[in-house]
PDB file of C-alpha atoms in Angstrom:
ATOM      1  CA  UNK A  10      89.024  66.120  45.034  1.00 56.00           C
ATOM      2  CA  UNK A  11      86.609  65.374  47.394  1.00 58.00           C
ATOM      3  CA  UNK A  12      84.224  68.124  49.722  1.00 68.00           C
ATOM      4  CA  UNK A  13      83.051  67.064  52.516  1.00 85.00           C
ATOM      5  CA  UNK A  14      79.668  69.076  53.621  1.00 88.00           C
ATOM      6  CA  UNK A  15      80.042  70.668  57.412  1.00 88.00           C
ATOM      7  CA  UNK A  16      76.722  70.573  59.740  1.00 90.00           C
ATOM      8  CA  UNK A  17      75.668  73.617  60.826  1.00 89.00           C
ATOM      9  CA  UNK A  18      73.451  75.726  62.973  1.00 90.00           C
ATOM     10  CA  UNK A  19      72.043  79.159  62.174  1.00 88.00           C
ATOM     11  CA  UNK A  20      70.823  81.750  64.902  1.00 89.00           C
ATOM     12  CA  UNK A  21      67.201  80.073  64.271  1.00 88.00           C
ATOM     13  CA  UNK A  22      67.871  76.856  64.950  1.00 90.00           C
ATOM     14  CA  UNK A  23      68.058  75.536  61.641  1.00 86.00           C
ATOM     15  CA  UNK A  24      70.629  72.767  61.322  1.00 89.00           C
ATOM     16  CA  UNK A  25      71.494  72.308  57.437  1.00 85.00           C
ATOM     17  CA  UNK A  26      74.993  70.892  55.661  1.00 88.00           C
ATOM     18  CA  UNK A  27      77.477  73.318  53.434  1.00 84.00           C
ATOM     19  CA  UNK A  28      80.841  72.292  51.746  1.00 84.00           C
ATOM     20  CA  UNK A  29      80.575  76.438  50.920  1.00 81.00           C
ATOM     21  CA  UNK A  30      81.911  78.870  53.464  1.00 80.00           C
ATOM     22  CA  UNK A  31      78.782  80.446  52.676  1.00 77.00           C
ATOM     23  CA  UNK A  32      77.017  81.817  55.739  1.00 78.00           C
ATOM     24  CA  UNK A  33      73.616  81.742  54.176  1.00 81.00           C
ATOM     25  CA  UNK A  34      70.878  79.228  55.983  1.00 79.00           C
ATOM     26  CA  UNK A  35      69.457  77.578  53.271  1.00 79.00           C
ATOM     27  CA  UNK A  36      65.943  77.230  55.125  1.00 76.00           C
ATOM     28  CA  UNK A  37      66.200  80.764  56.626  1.00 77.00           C
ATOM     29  CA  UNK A  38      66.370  81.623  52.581  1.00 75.00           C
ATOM     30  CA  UNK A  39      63.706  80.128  51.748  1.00 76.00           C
ATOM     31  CA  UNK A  40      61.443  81.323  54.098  1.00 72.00           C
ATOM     32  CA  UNK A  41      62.279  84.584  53.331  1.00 76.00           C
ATOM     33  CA  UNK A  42      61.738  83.993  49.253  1.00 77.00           C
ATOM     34  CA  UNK A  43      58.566  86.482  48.060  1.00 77.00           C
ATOM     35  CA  UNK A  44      55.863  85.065  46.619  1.00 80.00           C
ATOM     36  CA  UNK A  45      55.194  87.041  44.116  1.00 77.00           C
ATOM     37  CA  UNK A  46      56.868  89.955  42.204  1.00 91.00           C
ATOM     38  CA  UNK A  47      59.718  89.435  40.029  1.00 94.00           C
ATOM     39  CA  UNK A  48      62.259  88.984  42.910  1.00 94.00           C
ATOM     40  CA  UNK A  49      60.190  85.365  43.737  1.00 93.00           C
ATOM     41  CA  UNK A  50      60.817  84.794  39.765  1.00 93.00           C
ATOM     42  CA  UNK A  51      64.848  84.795  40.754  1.00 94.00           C
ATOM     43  CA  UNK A  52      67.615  82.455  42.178  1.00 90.00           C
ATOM     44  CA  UNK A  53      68.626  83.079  46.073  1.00 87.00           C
ATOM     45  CA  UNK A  54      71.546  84.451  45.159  1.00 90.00           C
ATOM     46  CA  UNK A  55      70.530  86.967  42.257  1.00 95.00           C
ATOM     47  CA  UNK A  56      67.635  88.113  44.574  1.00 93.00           C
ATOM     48  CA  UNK A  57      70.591  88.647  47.122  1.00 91.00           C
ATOM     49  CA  UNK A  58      72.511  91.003  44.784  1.00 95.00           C
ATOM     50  CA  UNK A  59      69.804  93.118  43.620  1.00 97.00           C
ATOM     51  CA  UNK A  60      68.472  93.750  47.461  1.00 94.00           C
ATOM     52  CA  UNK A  61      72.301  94.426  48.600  1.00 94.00           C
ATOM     53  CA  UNK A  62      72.531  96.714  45.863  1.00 97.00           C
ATOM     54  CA  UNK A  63      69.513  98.690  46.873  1.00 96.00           C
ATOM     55  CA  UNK A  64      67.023  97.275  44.235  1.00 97.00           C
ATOM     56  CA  UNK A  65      63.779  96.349  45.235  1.00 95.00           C
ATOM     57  CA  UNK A  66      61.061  97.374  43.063  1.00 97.00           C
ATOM     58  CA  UNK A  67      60.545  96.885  39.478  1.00 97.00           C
ATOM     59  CA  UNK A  68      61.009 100.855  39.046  1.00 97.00           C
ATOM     60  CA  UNK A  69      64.010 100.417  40.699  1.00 98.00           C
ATOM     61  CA  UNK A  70      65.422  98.020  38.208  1.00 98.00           C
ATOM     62  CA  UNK A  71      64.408  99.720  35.327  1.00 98.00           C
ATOM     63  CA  UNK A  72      67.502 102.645  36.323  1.00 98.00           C
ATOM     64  CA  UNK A  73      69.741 100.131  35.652  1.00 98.00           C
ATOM     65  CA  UNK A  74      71.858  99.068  32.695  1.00 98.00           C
ATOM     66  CA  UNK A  75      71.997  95.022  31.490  1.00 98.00           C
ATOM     67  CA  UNK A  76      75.522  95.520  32.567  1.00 97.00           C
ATOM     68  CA  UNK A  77      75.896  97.245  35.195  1.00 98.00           C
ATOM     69  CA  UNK A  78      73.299  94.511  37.062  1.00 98.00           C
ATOM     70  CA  UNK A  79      76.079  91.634  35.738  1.00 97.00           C
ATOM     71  CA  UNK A  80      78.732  93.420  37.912  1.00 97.00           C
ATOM     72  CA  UNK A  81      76.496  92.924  41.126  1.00 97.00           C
ATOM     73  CA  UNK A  82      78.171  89.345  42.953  1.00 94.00           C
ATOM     74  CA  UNK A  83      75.780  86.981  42.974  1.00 92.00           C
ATOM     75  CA  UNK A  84      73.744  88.099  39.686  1.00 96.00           C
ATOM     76  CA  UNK A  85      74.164  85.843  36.303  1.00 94.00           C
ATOM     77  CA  UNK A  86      73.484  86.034  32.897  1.00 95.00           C
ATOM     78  CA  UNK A  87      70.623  83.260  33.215  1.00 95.00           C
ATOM     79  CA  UNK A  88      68.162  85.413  35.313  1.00 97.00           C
ATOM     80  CA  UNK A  89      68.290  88.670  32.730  1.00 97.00           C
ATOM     81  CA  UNK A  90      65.288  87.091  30.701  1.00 98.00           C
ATOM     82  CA  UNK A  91      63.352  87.103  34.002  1.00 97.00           C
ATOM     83  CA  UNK A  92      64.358  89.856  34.537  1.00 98.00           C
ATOM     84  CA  UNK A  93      63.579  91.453  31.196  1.00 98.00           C
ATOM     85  CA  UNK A  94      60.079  89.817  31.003  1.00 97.00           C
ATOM     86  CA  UNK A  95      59.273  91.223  34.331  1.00 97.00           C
ATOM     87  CA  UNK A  96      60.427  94.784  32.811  1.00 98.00           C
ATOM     88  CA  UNK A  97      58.408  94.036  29.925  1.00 98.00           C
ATOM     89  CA  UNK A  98      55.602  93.190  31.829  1.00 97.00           C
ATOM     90  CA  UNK A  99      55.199  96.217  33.921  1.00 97.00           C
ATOM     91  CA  UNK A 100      55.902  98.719  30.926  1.00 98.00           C
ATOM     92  CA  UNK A 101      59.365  98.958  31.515  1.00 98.00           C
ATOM     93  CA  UNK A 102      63.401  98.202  30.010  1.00 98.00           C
ATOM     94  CA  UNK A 103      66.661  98.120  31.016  1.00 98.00           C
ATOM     95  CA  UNK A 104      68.471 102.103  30.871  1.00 97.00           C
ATOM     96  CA  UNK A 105      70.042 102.522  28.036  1.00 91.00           C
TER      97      UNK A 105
END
């Protein structure tokens, strides 16, 4: 089976190619990416999920359980040891 990747045109300008019907502008992501903090540590999409769900501090994070931050779309299993070191880092773990 073969995809074939669709141009495309954000609201900024940005033209970019996606075989996803993902909406996302690669270059509007990036530019948007912190640098620093333990969201700029973090995939597109995992940083996606946490923000959607409201998390946006490291304080933040630490009210949540290991799996109830699985269950947001978007988050995997690969970014809990960032997300643990960051924790870890600032005093912090997961709830309980």
């Amino acid at each position: 089976m073969t995809t074939s990747k669709q141009q495309r045109t954000c609201n900024k300008g940005h033209r970019y190619y996606k075989s996803s019907d993902c909406p996302t502008c690669p270059i509007c992501e990036q530019e948007r990416k912190p640098e620093s903090g333990f969201l700029s540590q973090l995939s597109a999409p995992a940083r996606r999920a946490l923000e959607h769900n409201g998390v946006t501090s490291i304080q933040q994070l630490s009210t949540f359980t290991e799996k109830e931050i699985l269950k947001f779309h978007g988050m995997g299993p690969a970014s809990l040891p960032k997300l643990r070191a960051a924790l870890q880092d600032n005093g912090l773990t997961f709830k309980s």
